[in-house]
mmCIF file of C-alpha atoms in Angstrom:
data_model
loop_
_atom_site.group_PDB
_atom_site.id
_atom_site.type_symbol
_atom_site.label_atom_id
_atom_site.label_comp_id
_atom_site.label_asym_id
_atom_site.label_seq_id
_atom_site.Cartn_x
_atom_site.Cartn_y
_atom_site.Cartn_z
ATOM 1 C CA MET A 70 96.322 -19.046 -136.193
ATOM 2 C CA ARG A 71 92.742 -18.385 -135.332
ATOM 3 C CA LEU A 72 89.937 -20.619 -136.516
ATOM 4 C CA ARG A 73 88.816 -18.018 -139.069
ATOM 5 C CA HIS A 74 92.354 -17.860 -140.455
ATOM 6 C CA ILE A 75 92.395 -21.641 -140.851
ATOM 7 C CA GLU A 76 89.006 -21.560 -142.574
ATOM 8 C CA ILE A 77 90.250 -18.990 -145.108
ATOM 9 C CA PHE A 78 93.536 -20.914 -145.625
ATOM 10 C CA GLN A 79 91.635 -24.140 -146.348
ATOM 11 C CA ALA A 80 89.199 -22.396 -148.716
ATOM 12 C CA ILE A 81 92.049 -20.844 -150.758
ATOM 13 C CA LEU A 82 93.809 -24.223 -150.961
ATOM 14 C CA GLN A 83 90.592 -25.824 -152.142
ATOM 15 C CA ALA A 84 89.562 -23.138 -154.648
ATOM 16 C CA GLY A 85 93.004 -21.946 -155.761
ATOM 17 C CA THR A 86 91.917 -18.286 -155.932
ATOM 18 C CA ILE A 87 90.678 -15.522 -153.667
ATOM 19 C CA SER A 88 87.438 -15.246 -155.637
ATOM 20 C CA GLY A 89 86.886 -18.998 -155.492
ATOM 21 C CA ALA A 90 87.457 -19.059 -151.739
ATOM 22 C CA ALA A 91 84.953 -16.221 -151.347
ATOM 23 C CA ARG A 92 82.329 -18.242 -153.240
ATOM 24 C CA LEU A 93 82.975 -21.327 -151.116
ATOM 25 C CA LEU A 94 82.537 -19.352 -147.921
ATOM 26 C CA ASN A 95 79.743 -17.151 -149.275
ATOM 27 C CA VAL A 96 81.604 -13.949 -148.378
ATOM 28 C CA SER A 97 83.127 -11.086 -150.368
ATOM 29 C CA GLN A 98 86.602 -11.205 -151.955
ATOM 30 C CA PRO A 99 87.789 -8.218 -149.860
ATOM 31 C CA ASN A 100 86.763 -10.119 -146.739
ATOM 32 C CA VAL A 101 88.893 -13.120 -147.727
ATOM 33 C CA SER A 102 91.864 -10.892 -148.571
ATOM 34 C CA ARG A 103 91.532 -9.008 -145.302
ATOM 35 C CA VAL A 104 91.496 -12.159 -143.161
ATOM 36 C CA LEU A 105 94.434 -13.646 -145.104
ATOM 37 C CA ASN A 106 96.489 -10.458 -144.666
ATOM 38 C CA HIS A 107 95.670 -10.417 -140.958
ATOM 39 C CA ALA A 108 96.792 -14.032 -140.571
ATOM 40 C CA GLU A 109 100.065 -13.401 -142.403
ATOM 41 C CA GLN A 110 100.762 -10.265 -140.346
ATOM 42 C CA GLN A 111 100.243 -12.186 -137.089
ATOM 43 C CA LEU A 112 102.377 -15.120 -138.255
ATOM 44 C CA GLY A 113 105.172 -12.963 -139.654
ATOM 45 C CA PHE A 114 105.402 -14.879 -142.931
ATOM 46 C CA ALA A 115 103.372 -15.303 -146.138
ATOM 47 C CA LEU A 116 101.052 -18.257 -146.628
ATOM 48 C CA PHE A 117 100.496 -17.833 -150.365
ATOM 49 C CA GLU A 118 102.108 -16.316 -153.411
ATOM 50 C CA ARG A 119 100.246 -15.204 -156.495
ATOM 51 C CA GLY A 120 101.162 -17.430 -159.448
ATOM 52 C CA ALA A 121 100.050 -17.692 -163.057
ATOM 53 C CA ARG A 122 97.394 -20.245 -162.079
ATOM 54 C CA GLY A 123 96.229 -18.501 -158.927
ATOM 55 C CA MET A 124 97.277 -18.671 -155.305
ATOM 56 C CA VAL A 125 100.219 -20.990 -154.565
ATOM 57 C CA ALA A 126 101.135 -21.998 -151.027
ATOM 58 C CA THR A 127 104.551 -20.863 -149.829
ATOM 59 C CA ARG A 128 107.039 -23.257 -148.227
ATOM 60 C CA GLU A 129 105.681 -22.295 -144.791
ATOM 61 C CA GLY A 130 102.140 -22.699 -146.063
ATOM 62 C CA ARG A 131 102.853 -26.176 -147.424
ATOM 63 C CA ARG A 132 104.179 -27.283 -144.041
ATOM 64 C CA LEU A 133 100.857 -26.270 -142.493
ATOM 65 C CA ILE A 134 98.677 -28.108 -145.015
ATOM 66 C CA PRO A 135 98.599 -31.595 -143.351
ATOM 67 C CA GLU A 136 97.736 -30.163 -139.911
ATOM 68 C CA VAL A 137 95.147 -27.734 -141.302
ATOM 69 C CA GLN A 138 93.429 -30.421 -143.358
ATOM 70 C CA GLU A 139 93.319 -32.804 -140.395
ATOM 71 C CA LEU A 140 91.771 -30.061 -138.252
ATOM 72 C CA TYR A 141 89.331 -29.194 -141.015
ATOM 73 C CA ILE A 142 88.198 -32.833 -141.202
ATOM 74 C CA HIS A 143 87.473 -32.673 -137.449
ATOM 75 C CA LEU A 144 85.550 -29.418 -137.888
ATOM 76 C CA GLN A 145 83.427 -30.999 -140.615
ATOM 77 C CA ALA A 146 82.746 -33.966 -138.340
ATOM 78 C CA ILE A 147 81.655 -31.603 -135.548
ATOM 79 C CA GLY A 148 79.412 -29.767 -137.999
ATOM 80 C CA SER A 149 77.802 -33.003 -139.153
ATOM 81 C CA LEU A 150 77.296 -34.195 -135.588
ATOM 82 C CA THR A 151 75.687 -30.945 -134.416
ATOM 83 C CA GLU A 152 73.382 -30.927 -137.454
ATOM 84 C CA GLN A 153 72.350 -34.486 -136.664
ATOM 85 C CA MET A 154 71.758 -33.501 -133.027
ATOM 86 C CA ARG A 155 69.712 -30.512 -134.183
ATOM 87 C CA ARG A 156 67.474 -32.713 -136.330
ATOM 88 C CA ASN A 157 67.131 -35.443 -133.721
ATOM 89 C CA ARG A 158 67.275 -33.445 -130.536
ATOM 90 C CA VAL A 159 64.794 -34.212 -127.764
ATOM 91 C CA GLN A 160 63.001 -31.131 -126.527
ATOM 92 C CA THR A 161 62.106 -30.684 -122.881
ATOM 93 C CA VAL A 162 59.110 -28.841 -121.456
ATOM 94 C CA ARG A 163 59.401 -27.948 -117.770
ATOM 95 C CA LEU A 164 55.945 -27.921 -116.201
ATOM 96 C CA GLY A 165 54.868 -26.909 -112.724
ATOM 97 C CA ALA A 166 51.486 -27.454 -111.097
ATOM 98 C CA ALA A 167 49.697 -26.946 -107.818
ATOM 99 C CA HIS A 168 49.201 -30.272 -106.036
ATOM 100 C CA ALA A 169 45.440 -30.233 -106.631
ATOM 101 C CA PHE A 170 45.909 -30.382 -110.410
ATOM 102 C CA SER A 171 48.498 -33.160 -110.509
ATOM 103 C CA GLN A 172 46.232 -36.231 -110.689
ATOM 104 C CA MET A 173 43.032 -35.017 -112.341
ATOM 105 C CA VAL A 174 44.580 -32.615 -114.888
ATOM 106 C CA VAL A 175 48.328 -33.033 -115.281
ATOM 107 C CA ALA A 176 48.673 -36.835 -115.263
ATOM 108 C CA PRO A 177 46.144 -37.587 -118.046
ATOM 109 C CA THR A 178 47.341 -34.574 -120.038
ATOM 110 C CA MET A 179 50.944 -35.803 -119.954
ATOM 111 C CA VAL A 180 49.826 -39.229 -121.178
ATOM 112 C CA GLU A 181 47.936 -37.665 -124.099
ATOM 113 C CA PHE A 182 50.819 -35.307 -124.887
ATOM 114 C CA HIS A 183 53.340 -38.147 -124.932
ATOM 115 C CA LYS A 184 51.201 -40.011 -127.487
ATOM 116 C CA GLN A 185 51.349 -36.957 -129.761
ATOM 117 C CA GLU A 186 54.934 -35.871 -129.075
ATOM 118 C CA ALA A 187 56.931 -38.960 -128.136
ATOM 119 C CA ARG A 188 60.234 -37.123 -128.670
ATOM 120 C CA VAL A 189 59.475 -34.315 -126.224
ATOM 121 C CA ASN A 190 60.362 -34.860 -122.568
ATOM 122 C CA VAL A 191 58.221 -33.305 -119.847
ATOM 123 C CA GLU A 192 59.701 -32.498 -116.443
ATOM 124 C CA LEU A 193 56.983 -32.094 -113.815
ATOM 125 C CA VAL A 194 57.212 -30.292 -110.479
ATOM 126 C CA THR A 195 54.222 -30.173 -108.107
ATOM 127 C CA GLU A 196 54.635 -27.457 -105.527
ATOM 128 C CA HIS A 197 52.834 -24.693 -103.697
ATOM 129 C CA PHE A 198 52.168 -21.343 -105.346
ATOM 130 C CA SER A 199 55.092 -19.321 -103.987
ATOM 131 C CA THR A 200 57.650 -21.995 -104.882
ATOM 132 C CA LEU A 201 56.268 -22.356 -108.420
ATOM 133 C CA CYS A 202 56.493 -18.585 -108.962
ATOM 134 C CA GLN A 203 60.078 -18.567 -107.748
ATOM 135 C CA ASN A 204 61.014 -21.495 -109.991
ATOM 136 C CA ILE A 205 59.619 -19.723 -113.054
ATOM 137 C CA LEU A 206 61.407 -16.478 -112.190
ATOM 138 C CA GLN A 207 64.675 -18.438 -111.890
ATOM 139 C CA ASP A 208 64.014 -20.053 -115.305
ATOM 140 C CA GLN A 209 63.688 -23.515 -113.766
ATOM 141 C CA LEU A 210 60.161 -23.967 -115.176
ATOM 142 C CA ASP A 211 58.536 -22.928 -118.451
ATOM 143 C CA PHE A 212 55.025 -22.464 -117.035
ATOM 144 C CA ALA A 213 52.772 -23.638 -114.214
ATOM 145 C CA LEU A 214 49.092 -24.349 -113.615
ATOM 146 C CA VAL A 215 48.005 -22.690 -110.377
ATOM 147 C CA PHE A 216 45.105 -21.203 -108.481
ATOM 148 C CA GLY A 217 44.969 -17.525 -109.315
ATOM 149 C CA GLN A 218 46.251 -14.792 -107.104
ATOM 150 C CA GLN A 219 48.533 -11.793 -107.547
ATOM 151 C CA VAL A 220 51.823 -12.671 -109.254
ATOM 152 C CA PRO A 221 55.121 -10.734 -109.517
ATOM 153 C CA ALA A 222 55.268 -8.168 -112.330
ATOM 154 C CA ALA A 223 57.771 -10.294 -114.275
ATOM 155 C CA LEU A 224 55.208 -13.101 -114.604
ATOM 156 C CA LEU A 225 52.290 -13.368 -117.002
ATOM 157 C CA ALA A 226 49.049 -14.885 -115.675
ATOM 158 C CA GLU A 227 46.620 -16.339 -118.235
ATOM 159 C CA PRO A 228 43.151 -16.917 -116.690
ATOM 160 C CA LEU A 229 41.421 -20.125 -117.782
ATOM 161 C CA PHE A 230 38.154 -19.896 -115.875
ATOM 162 C CA GLN A 231 36.623 -19.363 -112.461
ATOM 163 C CA ALA A 232 34.902 -21.903 -110.271
ATOM 164 C CA TYR A 233 33.327 -22.258 -106.853
ATOM 165 C CA MET A 234 34.690 -24.275 -103.977
ATOM 166 C CA VAL A 235 32.552 -27.159 -102.752
ATOM 167 C CA ALA A 236 32.026 -28.993 -99.501
ATOM 168 C CA VAL A 237 33.186 -32.582 -99.079
ATOM 169 C CA LEU A 238 31.287 -34.667 -96.537
ATOM 170 C CA PRO A 239 31.356 -38.312 -95.438
ATOM 171 C CA LYS A 240 29.527 -40.576 -97.871
ATOM 172 C CA ASP A 241 26.835 -41.374 -95.279
ATOM 173 C CA SER A 242 26.101 -37.722 -94.440
ATOM 174 C CA PRO A 243 22.358 -36.938 -94.494
ATOM 175 C CA GLN A 244 23.058 -33.591 -96.202
ATOM 176 C CA ASN A 245 22.078 -33.643 -99.878
ATOM 177 C CA GLY A 246 21.666 -29.987 -100.798
ATOM 178 C CA PRO A 247 23.788 -26.872 -100.364
ATOM 179 C CA VAL A 248 25.281 -26.388 -96.907
ATOM 180 C CA SER A 249 26.012 -23.119 -95.123
ATOM 181 C CA LEU A 250 29.301 -21.978 -93.659
ATOM 182 C CA GLU A 251 27.594 -22.009 -90.259
ATOM 183 C CA TRP A 252 26.664 -25.673 -90.669
ATOM 184 C CA LEU A 253 30.187 -26.565 -91.779
ATOM 185 C CA CYS A 254 31.765 -24.773 -88.810
ATOM 186 C CA SER A 255 29.501 -26.615 -86.405
ATOM 187 C CA ASN A 256 30.417 -29.943 -88.031
ATOM 188 C CA ASN A 257 34.158 -29.825 -87.483
ATOM 189 C CA LEU A 258 35.244 -27.921 -90.607
ATOM 190 C CA LEU A 259 38.831 -28.836 -91.528
ATOM 191 C CA MET A 260 40.495 -25.570 -92.452
ATOM 192 C CA MET A 261 42.773 -24.480 -95.259
ATOM 193 C CA GLN A 262 45.742 -22.371 -94.229
ATOM 194 C CA GLN A 263 45.103 -18.640 -94.382
ATOM 195 C CA GLN A 264 47.978 -17.849 -96.768
ATOM 196 C CA ASP A 265 46.734 -20.372 -99.344
ATOM 197 C CA PRO A 266 45.098 -19.004 -102.541
ATOM 198 C CA LEU A 267 41.797 -20.696 -101.714
ATOM 199 C CA GLY A 268 42.347 -20.329 -97.977
ATOM 200 C CA GLN A 269 42.390 -16.543 -98.334
ATOM 201 C CA VAL A 270 38.897 -16.623 -99.856
ATOM 202 C CA LEU A 271 37.547 -18.984 -97.201
ATOM 203 C CA HIS A 272 39.025 -17.143 -94.207
ATOM 204 C CA ARG A 273 37.738 -13.815 -95.553
ATOM 205 C CA ALA A 274 34.212 -15.236 -95.854
ATOM 206 C CA LEU A 275 34.334 -16.673 -92.325
ATOM 207 C CA ARG A 276 35.541 -13.355 -90.854
ATOM 208 C CA ALA A 277 32.733 -11.507 -92.642
ATOM 209 C CA LYS A 278 30.203 -13.753 -90.899
ATOM 210 C CA GLY A 279 32.020 -13.771 -87.561
ATOM 211 C CA LEU A 280 32.447 -17.544 -87.691
ATOM 212 C CA THR A 281 35.123 -19.608 -85.959
ATOM 213 C CA PRO A 282 35.458 -23.302 -86.856
ATOM 214 C CA MET A 283 35.528 -25.803 -84.030
ATOM 215 C CA SER A 284 38.532 -27.573 -85.558
ATOM 216 C CA SER A 285 42.061 -26.364 -84.815
ATOM 217 C CA VAL A 286 43.534 -28.268 -87.785
ATOM 218 C CA TYR A 287 44.886 -26.084 -90.617
ATOM 219 C CA ILE A 288 45.950 -28.004 -93.726
ATOM 220 C CA LYS A 289 47.965 -26.785 -96.717
ATOM 221 C CA THR A 290 47.339 -29.618 -99.197
ATOM 222 C CA TYR A 291 43.719 -29.889 -100.290
ATOM 223 C CA SER A 292 43.808 -33.640 -100.912
ATOM 224 C CA VAL A 293 44.793 -34.120 -97.256
ATOM 225 C CA ILE A 294 41.577 -32.319 -96.254
ATOM 226 C CA ALA A 295 39.610 -34.834 -98.350
ATOM 227 C CA ASP A 296 41.591 -37.728 -96.867
ATOM 228 C CA MET A 297 40.777 -36.540 -93.330
ATOM 229 C CA VAL A 298 37.071 -36.285 -94.185
ATOM 230 C CA LEU A 299 37.307 -39.816 -95.589
ATOM 231 C CA ALA A 300 38.884 -40.915 -92.302
ATOM 232 C CA GLY A 301 35.976 -39.430 -90.334
ATOM 233 C CA GLY A 302 37.701 -36.238 -89.270
ATOM 234 C CA GLY A 303 34.868 -33.849 -90.097
ATOM 235 C CA ALA A 304 33.796 -31.782 -93.124
ATOM 236 C CA GLY A 305 35.993 -29.981 -95.633
ATOM 237 C CA ILE A 306 36.024 -27.319 -98.322
ATOM 238 C CA VAL A 307 38.110 -27.978 -101.433
ATOM 239 C CA ASP A 308 38.444 -27.037 -105.086
ATOM 240 C CA LEU A 309 36.486 -28.951 -107.710
ATOM 241 C CA PHE A 310 39.566 -30.751 -109.041
ATOM 242 C CA THR A 311 40.249 -32.301 -105.658
ATOM 243 C CA ALA A 312 36.550 -33.023 -105.173
ATOM 244 C CA HIS A 313 36.347 -34.656 -108.606
ATOM 245 C CA ARG A 314 39.090 -37.074 -107.586
ATOM 246 C CA TYR A 315 37.126 -38.139 -104.464
ATOM 247 C CA ALA A 316 33.695 -38.215 -106.131
ATOM 248 C CA ASP A 317 33.232 -41.966 -105.548
ATOM 249 C CA MET A 318 34.392 -41.848 -101.934
ATOM 250 C CA LEU A 319 32.858 -38.667 -100.497
ATOM 251 C CA LYS A 320 29.653 -36.694 -100.852
ATOM 252 C CA ILE A 321 30.177 -33.431 -102.736
ATOM 253 C CA VAL A 322 27.666 -30.629 -102.199
ATOM 254 C CA PRO A 323 27.586 -26.912 -103.067
ATOM 255 C CA ILE A 324 28.099 -24.204 -100.451
ATOM 256 C CA GLU A 325 25.314 -21.642 -99.973
ATOM 257 C CA GLN A 326 27.737 -18.716 -99.954
ATOM 258 C CA PRO A 327 29.754 -18.699 -103.206
ATOM 259 C CA LEU A 328 33.487 -19.094 -102.611
ATOM 260 C CA PRO A 329 35.048 -18.368 -106.022
ATOM 261 C CA PHE A 330 38.542 -19.213 -107.170
ATOM 262 C CA GLU A 331 40.392 -18.780 -110.467
ATOM 263 C CA VAL A 332 42.562 -21.201 -112.427
ATOM 264 C CA THR A 333 45.498 -19.617 -114.260
ATOM 265 C CA LEU A 334 48.618 -20.501 -116.219
ATOM 266 C CA ILE A 335 51.686 -18.480 -115.227
ATOM 267 C CA SER A 336 54.924 -17.987 -117.159
ATOM 268 C CA ARG A 337 57.690 -15.411 -117.589
ATOM 269 C CA ARG A 338 56.748 -12.390 -119.688
ATOM 270 C CA ASP A 339 60.176 -12.234 -121.338
ATOM 271 C CA ASN A 340 60.470 -15.942 -122.181
ATOM 272 C CA PRO A 341 58.843 -17.017 -125.500
ATOM 273 C CA GLN A 342 57.230 -20.439 -125.267
ATOM 274 C CA SER A 343 58.393 -23.291 -127.500
ATOM 275 C CA HIS A 344 55.936 -24.982 -129.843
ATOM 276 C CA ALA A 345 55.915 -28.054 -127.575
ATOM 277 C CA ALA A 346 55.177 -25.931 -124.493
ATOM 278 C CA LEU A 347 52.299 -24.160 -126.257
ATOM 279 C CA GLN A 348 50.894 -27.514 -127.360
ATOM 280 C CA LEU A 349 51.061 -28.901 -123.815
ATOM 281 C CA LYS A 350 49.414 -25.757 -122.441
ATOM 282 C CA GLN A 351 46.513 -26.158 -124.868
ATOM 283 C CA LEU A 352 46.026 -29.788 -123.857
ATOM 284 C CA MET A 353 45.953 -28.744 -120.192
ATOM 285 C CA LYS A 354 43.343 -26.082 -120.947
ATOM 286 C CA ASN A 355 41.235 -28.692 -122.744
ATOM 287 C CA LYS A 356 41.494 -31.095 -119.806
ATOM 288 C CA CYS A 357 40.495 -28.383 -117.320
ATOM 289 C CA TRP A 358 37.422 -27.525 -119.385
ATOM 290 C CA GLU A 359 36.544 -31.199 -119.723
ATOM 291 C CA ILE A 360 36.360 -31.438 -115.941
ATOM 292 C CA ALA A 361 34.449 -28.163 -115.883
ATOM 293 C CA ARG A 362 31.788 -29.567 -118.209
ATOM 294 C CA GLN A 363 31.439 -32.619 -115.972
ATOM 295 C CA ASN A 364 30.679 -30.249 -113.080
ATOM 296 C CA GLU A 365 28.433 -27.865 -115.002
ATOM 297 C CA GLY A 366 26.721 -25.349 -112.741
ATOM 298 C CA LEU A 367 29.673 -25.094 -110.390
ATOM 299 C CA PHE A 368 31.973 -23.549 -113.000
ATOM 300 C CA HIS A 369 31.505 -20.324 -114.938
ATOM 301 C CA ALA A 370 33.644 -18.675 -117.605
ATOM 302 C CA ALA A 371 36.349 -16.246 -116.523
#
């Protein structure tokens, strides 16, 4: 017997009639009759006979009653358990972020989110742009906070705002105002890698001016550039989030030639976001704009 057959059998036993079983199961009487007939045809014997007081189990049917009722008790227990799990389930939001956002944006946002949604887990992955895109396409992440550049057609990019890169110099540097790309190149500019989202902008600007930095060091993680400046390795160009983290340790100055970058949230176009994910995204937007307001003049709306 199939599970649907057992469900109909139990309902008829409980109600005593076809119409009563239909009401219990919230289906039509013909539906109950059809399933019962199908069960009896497959079994090769009748389960019920029509009596003066309704449906009466046959001898074969009565032999099945103890086993069916025991199974039905287990089914009810499974139903109760799954309903309890549904009410008490812990949701999970899978978040990705570029390394530069992890400490100044993601960490405080996760703390605030956990205070509001203690029963929602957040899984965090910090990676480079290409890996984050791949993880979202493979449904391993719900969304990611990244520096904007072209994304695959299957992904949706939501711009938050644009900003300008800044120069990070040793704390004792005599430079107090904007510095030029020429000055940076002559003062051991530590370079971003060319394939990086921000590195593409910087390398394009240097080529346009015919400039070649003295340094042969090309770094992928922006915080490492700041760490090398802190260690006396030269001057660097980073995003404002990285610079904000090092504000008490390094001197941060504008660059004469604007080097813009964009901050975006990326997700799959065909994957609706859960309420928890949307809430976390909004908190991240708020945190980004909070940092933007603290660096007013270096940010502008997208």
